[in-house]
Coordinates of C-alpha atoms in Angstrom, one line a residue:
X1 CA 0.0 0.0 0.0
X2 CA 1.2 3.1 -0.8
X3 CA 2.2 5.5 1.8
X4 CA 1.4 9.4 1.4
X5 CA 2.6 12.3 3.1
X6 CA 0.2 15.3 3.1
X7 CA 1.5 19.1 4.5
X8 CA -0.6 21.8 4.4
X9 CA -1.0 24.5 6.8
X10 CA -4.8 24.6 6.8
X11 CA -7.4 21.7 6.9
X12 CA -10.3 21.2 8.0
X13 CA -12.2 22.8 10.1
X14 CA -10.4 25.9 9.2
X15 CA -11.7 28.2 7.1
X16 CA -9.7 29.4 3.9
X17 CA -9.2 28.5 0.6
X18 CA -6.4 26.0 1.3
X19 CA -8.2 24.3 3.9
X20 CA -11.2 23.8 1.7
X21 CA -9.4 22.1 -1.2
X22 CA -6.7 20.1 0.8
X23 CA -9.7 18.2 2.8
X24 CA -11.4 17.8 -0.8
X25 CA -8.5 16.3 -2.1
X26 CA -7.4 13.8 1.0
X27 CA -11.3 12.7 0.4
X28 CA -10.3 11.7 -3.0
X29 CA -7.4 10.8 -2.4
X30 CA -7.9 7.9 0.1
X31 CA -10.5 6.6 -2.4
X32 CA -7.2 5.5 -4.5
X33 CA -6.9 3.0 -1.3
X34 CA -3.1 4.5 -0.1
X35 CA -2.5 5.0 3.2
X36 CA -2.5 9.1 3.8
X37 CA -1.0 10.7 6.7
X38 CA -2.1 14.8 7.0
X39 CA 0.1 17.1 9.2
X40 CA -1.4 20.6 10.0
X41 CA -2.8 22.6 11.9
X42 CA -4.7 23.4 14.7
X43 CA -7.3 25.7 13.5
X44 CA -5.9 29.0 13.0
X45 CA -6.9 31.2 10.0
X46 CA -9.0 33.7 11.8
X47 CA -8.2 35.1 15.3
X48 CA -12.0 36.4 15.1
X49 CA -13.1 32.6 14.7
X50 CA -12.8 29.5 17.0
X51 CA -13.4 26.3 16.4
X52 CA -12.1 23.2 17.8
X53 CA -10.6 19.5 16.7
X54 CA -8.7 16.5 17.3
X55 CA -5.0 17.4 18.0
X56 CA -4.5 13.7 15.9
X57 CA -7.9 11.4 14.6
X58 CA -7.4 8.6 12.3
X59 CA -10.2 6.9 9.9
X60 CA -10.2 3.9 7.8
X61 CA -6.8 4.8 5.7
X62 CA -6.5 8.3 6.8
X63 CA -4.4 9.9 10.0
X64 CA -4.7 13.4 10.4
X65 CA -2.2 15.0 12.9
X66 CA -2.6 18.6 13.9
X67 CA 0.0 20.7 15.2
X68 CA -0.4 23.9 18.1
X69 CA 1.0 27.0 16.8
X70 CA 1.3 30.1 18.9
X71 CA -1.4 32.4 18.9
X72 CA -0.8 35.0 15.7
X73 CA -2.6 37.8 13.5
X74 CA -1.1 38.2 10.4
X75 CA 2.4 40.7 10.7
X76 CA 5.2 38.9 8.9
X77 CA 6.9 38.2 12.5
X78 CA 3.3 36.1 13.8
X79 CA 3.7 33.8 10.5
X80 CA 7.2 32.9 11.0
X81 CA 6.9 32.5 14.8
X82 CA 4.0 30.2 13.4
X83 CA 5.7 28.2 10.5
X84 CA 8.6 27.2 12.7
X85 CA 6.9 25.9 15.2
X86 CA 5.0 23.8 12.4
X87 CA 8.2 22.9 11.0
X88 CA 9.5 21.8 14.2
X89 CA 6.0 19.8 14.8
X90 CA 6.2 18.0 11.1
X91 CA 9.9 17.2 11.3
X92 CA 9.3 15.7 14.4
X93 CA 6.6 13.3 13.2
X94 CA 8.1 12.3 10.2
X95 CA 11.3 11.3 11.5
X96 CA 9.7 8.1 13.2
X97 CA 7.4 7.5 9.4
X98 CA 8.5 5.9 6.2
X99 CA 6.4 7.1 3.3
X100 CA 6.3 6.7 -0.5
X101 CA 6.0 10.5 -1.6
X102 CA 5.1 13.7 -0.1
X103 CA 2.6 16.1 -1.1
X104 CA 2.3 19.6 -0.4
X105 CA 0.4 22.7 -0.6
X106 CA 1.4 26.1 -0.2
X107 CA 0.4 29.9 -0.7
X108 CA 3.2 31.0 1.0
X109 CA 6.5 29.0 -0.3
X110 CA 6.8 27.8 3.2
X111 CA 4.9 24.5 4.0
X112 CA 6.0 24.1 -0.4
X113 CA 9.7 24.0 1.3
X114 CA 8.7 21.8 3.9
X115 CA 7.7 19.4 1.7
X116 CA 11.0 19.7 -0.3
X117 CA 13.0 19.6 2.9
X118 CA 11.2 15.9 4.1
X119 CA 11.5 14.9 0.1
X120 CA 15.2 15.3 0.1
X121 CA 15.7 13.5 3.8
X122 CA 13.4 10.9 3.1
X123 CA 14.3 10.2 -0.7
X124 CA 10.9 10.3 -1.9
X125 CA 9.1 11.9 -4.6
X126 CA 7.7 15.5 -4.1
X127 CA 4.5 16.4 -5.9
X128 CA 3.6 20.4 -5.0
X129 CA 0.6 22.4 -5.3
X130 CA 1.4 25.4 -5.9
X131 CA -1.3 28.6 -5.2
X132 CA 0.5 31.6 -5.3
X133 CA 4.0 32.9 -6.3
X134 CA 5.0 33.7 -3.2
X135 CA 8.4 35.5 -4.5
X136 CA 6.3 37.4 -7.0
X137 CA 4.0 38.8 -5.0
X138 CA 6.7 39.6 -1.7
X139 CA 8.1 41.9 -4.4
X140 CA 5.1 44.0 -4.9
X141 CA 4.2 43.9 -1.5
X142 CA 6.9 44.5 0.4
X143 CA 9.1 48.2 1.2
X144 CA 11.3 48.4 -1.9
X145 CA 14.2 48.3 0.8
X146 CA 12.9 45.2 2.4
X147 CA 12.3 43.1 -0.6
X148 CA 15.8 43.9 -1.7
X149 CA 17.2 42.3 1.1
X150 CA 14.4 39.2 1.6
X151 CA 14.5 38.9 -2.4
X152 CA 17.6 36.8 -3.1
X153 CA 17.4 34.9 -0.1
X154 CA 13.3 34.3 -1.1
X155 CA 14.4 33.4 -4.3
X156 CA 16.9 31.0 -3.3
X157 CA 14.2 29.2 -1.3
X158 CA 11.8 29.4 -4.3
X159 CA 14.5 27.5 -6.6
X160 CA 15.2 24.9 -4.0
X161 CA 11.8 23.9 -3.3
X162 CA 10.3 24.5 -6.9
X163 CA 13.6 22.1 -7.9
X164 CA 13.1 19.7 -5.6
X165 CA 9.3 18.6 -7.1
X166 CA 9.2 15.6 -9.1
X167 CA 5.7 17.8 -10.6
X168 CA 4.3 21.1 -9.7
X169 CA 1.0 21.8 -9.8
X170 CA -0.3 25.4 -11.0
X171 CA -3.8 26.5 -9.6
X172 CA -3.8 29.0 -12.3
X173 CA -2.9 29.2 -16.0
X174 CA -1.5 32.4 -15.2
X175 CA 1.4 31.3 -13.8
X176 CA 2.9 29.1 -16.4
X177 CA 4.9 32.2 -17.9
X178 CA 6.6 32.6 -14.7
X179 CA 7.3 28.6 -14.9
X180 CA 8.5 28.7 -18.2
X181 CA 10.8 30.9 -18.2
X182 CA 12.6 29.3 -14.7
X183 CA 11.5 26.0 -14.1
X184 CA 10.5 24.6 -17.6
X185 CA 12.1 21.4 -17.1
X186 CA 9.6 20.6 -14.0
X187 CA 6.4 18.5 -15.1
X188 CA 3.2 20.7 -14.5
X189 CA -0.3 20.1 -14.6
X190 CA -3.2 22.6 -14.2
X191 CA -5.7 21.4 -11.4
X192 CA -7.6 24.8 -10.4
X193 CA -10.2 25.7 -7.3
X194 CA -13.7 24.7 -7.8
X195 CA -17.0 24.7 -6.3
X196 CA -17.6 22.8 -3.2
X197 CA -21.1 20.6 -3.1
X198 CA -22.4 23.2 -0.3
X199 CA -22.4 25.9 -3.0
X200 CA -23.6 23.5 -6.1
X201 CA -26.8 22.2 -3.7
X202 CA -27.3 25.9 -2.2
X203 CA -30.9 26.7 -3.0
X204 CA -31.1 29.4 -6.0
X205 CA -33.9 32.6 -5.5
X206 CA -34.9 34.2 -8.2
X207 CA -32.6 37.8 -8.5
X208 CA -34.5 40.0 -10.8
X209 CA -36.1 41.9 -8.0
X210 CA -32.3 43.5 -7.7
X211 CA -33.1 45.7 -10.9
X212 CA -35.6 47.4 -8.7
X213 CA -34.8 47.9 -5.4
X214 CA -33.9 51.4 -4.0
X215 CA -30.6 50.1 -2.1
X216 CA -28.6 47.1 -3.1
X217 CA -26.9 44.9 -1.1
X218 CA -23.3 44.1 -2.1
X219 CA -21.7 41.2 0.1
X220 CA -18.2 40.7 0.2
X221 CA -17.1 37.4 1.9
X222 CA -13.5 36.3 2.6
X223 CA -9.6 37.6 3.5
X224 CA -9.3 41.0 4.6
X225 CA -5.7 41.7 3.3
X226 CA -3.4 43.6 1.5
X227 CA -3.8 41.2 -1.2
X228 CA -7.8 42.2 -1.3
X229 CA -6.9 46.0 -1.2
X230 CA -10.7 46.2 0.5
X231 CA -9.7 49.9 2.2
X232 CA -8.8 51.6 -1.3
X233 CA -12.0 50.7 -3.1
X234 CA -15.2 49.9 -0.7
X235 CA -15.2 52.9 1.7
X236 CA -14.8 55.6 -1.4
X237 CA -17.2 53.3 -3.4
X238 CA -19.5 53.5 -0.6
X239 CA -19.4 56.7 0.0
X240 CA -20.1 57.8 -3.4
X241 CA -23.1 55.7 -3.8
X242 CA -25.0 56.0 -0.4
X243 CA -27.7 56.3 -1.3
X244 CA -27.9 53.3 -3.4
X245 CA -25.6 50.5 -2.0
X246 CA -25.5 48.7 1.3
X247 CA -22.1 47.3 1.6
X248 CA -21.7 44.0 4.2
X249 CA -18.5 42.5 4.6
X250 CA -17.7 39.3 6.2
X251 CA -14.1 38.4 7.1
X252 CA -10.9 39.1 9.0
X253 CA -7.4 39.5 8.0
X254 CA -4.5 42.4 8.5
X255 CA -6.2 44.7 6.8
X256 CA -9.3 45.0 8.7
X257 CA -8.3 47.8 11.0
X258 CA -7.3 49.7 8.1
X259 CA -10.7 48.9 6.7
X260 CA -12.7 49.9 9.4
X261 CA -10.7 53.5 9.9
X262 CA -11.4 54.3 6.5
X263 CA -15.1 53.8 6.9
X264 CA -14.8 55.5 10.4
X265 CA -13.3 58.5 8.8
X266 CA -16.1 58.7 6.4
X267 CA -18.0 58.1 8.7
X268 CA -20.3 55.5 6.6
X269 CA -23.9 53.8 8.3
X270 CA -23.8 52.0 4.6
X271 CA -20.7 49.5 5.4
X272 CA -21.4 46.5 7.3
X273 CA -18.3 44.3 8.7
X274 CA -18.6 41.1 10.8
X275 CA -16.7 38.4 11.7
X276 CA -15.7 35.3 9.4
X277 CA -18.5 32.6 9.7
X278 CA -19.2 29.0 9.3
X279 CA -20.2 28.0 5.6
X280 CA -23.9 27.3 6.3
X281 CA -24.4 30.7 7.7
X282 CA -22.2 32.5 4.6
X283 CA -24.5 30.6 2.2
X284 CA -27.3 32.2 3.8
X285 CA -25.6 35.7 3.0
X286 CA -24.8 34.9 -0.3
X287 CA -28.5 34.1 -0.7
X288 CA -29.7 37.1 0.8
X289 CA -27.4 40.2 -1.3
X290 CA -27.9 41.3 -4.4
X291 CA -24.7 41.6 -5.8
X292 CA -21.3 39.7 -4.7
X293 CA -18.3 41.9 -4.8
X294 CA -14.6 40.6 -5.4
X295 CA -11.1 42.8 -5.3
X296 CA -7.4 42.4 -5.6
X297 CA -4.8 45.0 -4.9
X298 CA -3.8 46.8 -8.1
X299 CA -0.4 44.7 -8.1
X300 CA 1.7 43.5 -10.9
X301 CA 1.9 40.2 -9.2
X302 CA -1.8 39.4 -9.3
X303 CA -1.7 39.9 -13.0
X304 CA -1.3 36.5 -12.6
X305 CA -3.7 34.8 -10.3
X306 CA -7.0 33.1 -10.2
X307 CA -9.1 33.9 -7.2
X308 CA -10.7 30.8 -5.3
X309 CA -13.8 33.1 -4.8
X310 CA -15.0 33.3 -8.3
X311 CA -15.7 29.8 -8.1
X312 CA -18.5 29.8 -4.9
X313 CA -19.8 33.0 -6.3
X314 CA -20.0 31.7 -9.6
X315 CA -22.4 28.9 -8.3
X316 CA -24.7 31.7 -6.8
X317 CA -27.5 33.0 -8.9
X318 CA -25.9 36.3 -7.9
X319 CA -24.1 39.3 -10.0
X320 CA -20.7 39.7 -9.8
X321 CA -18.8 42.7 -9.4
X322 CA -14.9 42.2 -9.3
X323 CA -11.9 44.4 -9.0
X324 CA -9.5 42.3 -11.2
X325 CA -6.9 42.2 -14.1
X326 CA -4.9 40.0 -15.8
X327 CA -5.6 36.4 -15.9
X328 CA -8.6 36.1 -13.4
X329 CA -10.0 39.0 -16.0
X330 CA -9.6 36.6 -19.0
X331 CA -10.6 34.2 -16.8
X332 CA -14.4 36.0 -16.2
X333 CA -14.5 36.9 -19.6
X334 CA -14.5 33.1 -20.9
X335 CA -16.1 31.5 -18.0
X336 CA -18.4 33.4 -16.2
X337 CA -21.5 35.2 -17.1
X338 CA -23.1 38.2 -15.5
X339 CA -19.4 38.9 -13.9
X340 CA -18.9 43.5 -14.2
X341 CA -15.5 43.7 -14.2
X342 CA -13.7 47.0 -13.2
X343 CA -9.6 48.0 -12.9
X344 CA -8.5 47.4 -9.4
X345 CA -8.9 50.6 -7.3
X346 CA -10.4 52.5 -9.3
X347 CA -13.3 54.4 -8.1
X348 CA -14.7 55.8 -11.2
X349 CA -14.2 52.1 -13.3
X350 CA -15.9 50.9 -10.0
X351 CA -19.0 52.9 -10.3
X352 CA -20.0 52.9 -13.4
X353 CA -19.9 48.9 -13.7
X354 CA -21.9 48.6 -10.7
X355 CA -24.6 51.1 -12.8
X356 CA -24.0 48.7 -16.1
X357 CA -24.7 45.0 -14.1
X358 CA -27.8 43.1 -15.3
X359 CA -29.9 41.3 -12.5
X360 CA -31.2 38.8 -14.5
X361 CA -29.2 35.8 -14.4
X362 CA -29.5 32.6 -16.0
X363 CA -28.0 29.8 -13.8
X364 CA -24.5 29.2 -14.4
X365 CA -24.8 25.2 -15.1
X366 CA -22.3 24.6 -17.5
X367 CA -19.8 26.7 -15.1
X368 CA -20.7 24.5 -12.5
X369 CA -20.4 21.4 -14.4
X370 CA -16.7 22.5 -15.4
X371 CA -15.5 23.6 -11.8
X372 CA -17.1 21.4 -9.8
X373 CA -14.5 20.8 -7.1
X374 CA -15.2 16.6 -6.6
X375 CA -14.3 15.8 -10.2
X376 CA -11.1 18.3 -10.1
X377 CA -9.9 16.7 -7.1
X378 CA -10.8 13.4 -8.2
X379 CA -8.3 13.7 -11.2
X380 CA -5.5 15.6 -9.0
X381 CA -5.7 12.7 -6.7
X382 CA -5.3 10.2 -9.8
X383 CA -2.2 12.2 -10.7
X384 CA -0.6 12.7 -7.3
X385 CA -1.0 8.6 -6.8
X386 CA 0.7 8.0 -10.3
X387 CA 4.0 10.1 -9.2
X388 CA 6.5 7.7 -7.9

């Protein structure tokens, strides 16, 4: 029986985008009948949400061992205080296992070089997942001072883990320039996000009544980052159209004190913010807004990306409003209907999409079909088990 090694920093019942598709994918994956072994996590994502599990559970062919990490926001100082002590905790446990390959998932390069460090001690295939160019996006985000001095040494990390993969996976076409022109001798494959069953079985209402209602309701659910870029576009987009938008926001991140003094200072009674929630409840929102509003930061680096979003507001019978350029744009264009999309932080782009969207919607079946998240993880799972 083959034995597989799964890293990722989130799992189940945490709530992010990793955690979603990791869990989807040990679900599939211990249909192939190998014997998986998960390392994460407590739960962690949000410090504004608590939920509990099993430090270690095991069913049937699966193990799941979660790790304590200190407690942590999101400042650059809280991750790595966190990732160390998850590197500690995974090096620890796999030192007394023997396993056939390692698989691992990462946004943030980190758990990716985990994965490369147990590959190369162990001898074993690596197979990586690989959700966000970590290096890329440091650049853009970081002081121009600081990223000069964390680049080469970022980099260096980059290569070693990226070299160390037997196969990469890229959640998003949009990175296979970036691939190609450093790592082109590295098997890829292209297993996006999709749409969880919650979202495909979510009961659809009728939207049309949107095109006549006084005051929309525009929900936006998820991070609250620099990545999202929230406090450059909501509070002036808000502010402009008060009397005709109601903006909720559900979520947590580093940004969210920023958020909320912008609003403060604008002093807006239209702008709604509230804590992350559990999935049943957010479904509920979804169901109740009008509109469902996406952004990223108006960075080179996410040129590149595909938002897992899209894909649960793409099963709503919902408009879409999005702040986004680059790949996730073409993206829109080719996959999703009834999607207004506007340049990132742009106030004026902003408005006058939200005056041109169209609240009758057809159901976005064929979409759903496409991304649904059991089939993608189904044939990810196929192709991890084949690497050896």
């Amino acid at each position: 029986m083959k034995k597989i090694l799964v890293l990722s920093f989130y799992y189940k019942p945490d709530l992010c985008a990793g955690s979603f598709r990791c869990t989807a994918l040990v679900d599939e994956l211990a249909k192939t009948g190998a014997s998986i072994h998960v390392i994460t996590t407590v739960p962690n994502r949000y410090d504004s949400f608590k939920v509990e599990a099993d430090k270690f559970n095991k069913t049937d062919n699966v193990a799941i061992d979660r790790i304590t990490i200190p407690r942590h926001r999101s400042g650059i100082l809280d991750q790595i205080k966190s990732f160390y002590a998850f590197y500690k905790g995974v090096m620890n446990l796999v030192a007394v296992n023997d396993y056939d390959l390692v698989f691992a998932t990462s946004s943030r390069l980190f758990t990716a070089f985990l994965g490369a460090q147990v590959s190369r001690e162990k001898k074993i295939p690596l197979y990586l997942d690989v959700r966000d160019l970590f290096v890329d996006t440091m650049r853009d985000i970081l002081h121009p001072a600081v990223a000069c001095l964390a680049g080469p040494v970022l980099s260096w990390i980059e290569r070693y883990t990226f070299n160390s993969a037997k196969k990469i996976n890229l959640v998003s076409k949009g990175f296979l320039p970036y691939f190609e022109k450093q790592y082109l001798d590295i098997p890829t494959s292209f297993f996006s996000n999709g749409i969880d069953k919650e979202f495909i079985q979510a009961p659809q209402v009728d939207n049309n009544a949107g095109a006549t209602k006084s005051t929309i309701n525009i929900l936006y659910a998820g991070n609250v980052g620099e990545g999202q870029g929230l406090h450059k576009i909501i509070p002036k987009m808000a502010d402009r159209l008060k009397k005709q938008i109601y903006f909720k926001i559900i979520g947590g991140g580093g940004m969210l004190q920023k958020l909320r003094d912008e609003v403060s200072k604008l002093d807006l009674k239209n702008v709604e913010i509230v804590d992350p929630m559990c999935r049943e409840a957010l479904i509920k929102e979804y169901i109740k807004s009008d509109v469902l509003f996406l952004h990223l930061n108006d960075y080179e680096a996410f040129q590149k990306v595909l938002p897992s979003k899209l894909f649960e507001y793409g099963a709503m019978n919902k408009p879409i409003l999005a702040g986004i350029s680059g790949y996730s744009k073409k993206f829109v264009k080719s996959e999703l209907s009834d999607c207004a999309v506007f340049s990132p932080t742009d106030i004026e782009d902003a408005v006058n999409k939200f005056e041109s969207l169209n609240y009758s919607i057809e159901t976005r079946d064929e979409f759903i079909k496409k991304f649904e998240r059991k089939k993608i993880m189904r044939e990810m799972a196929e192709d991890i088990y084949g690497v050896g």
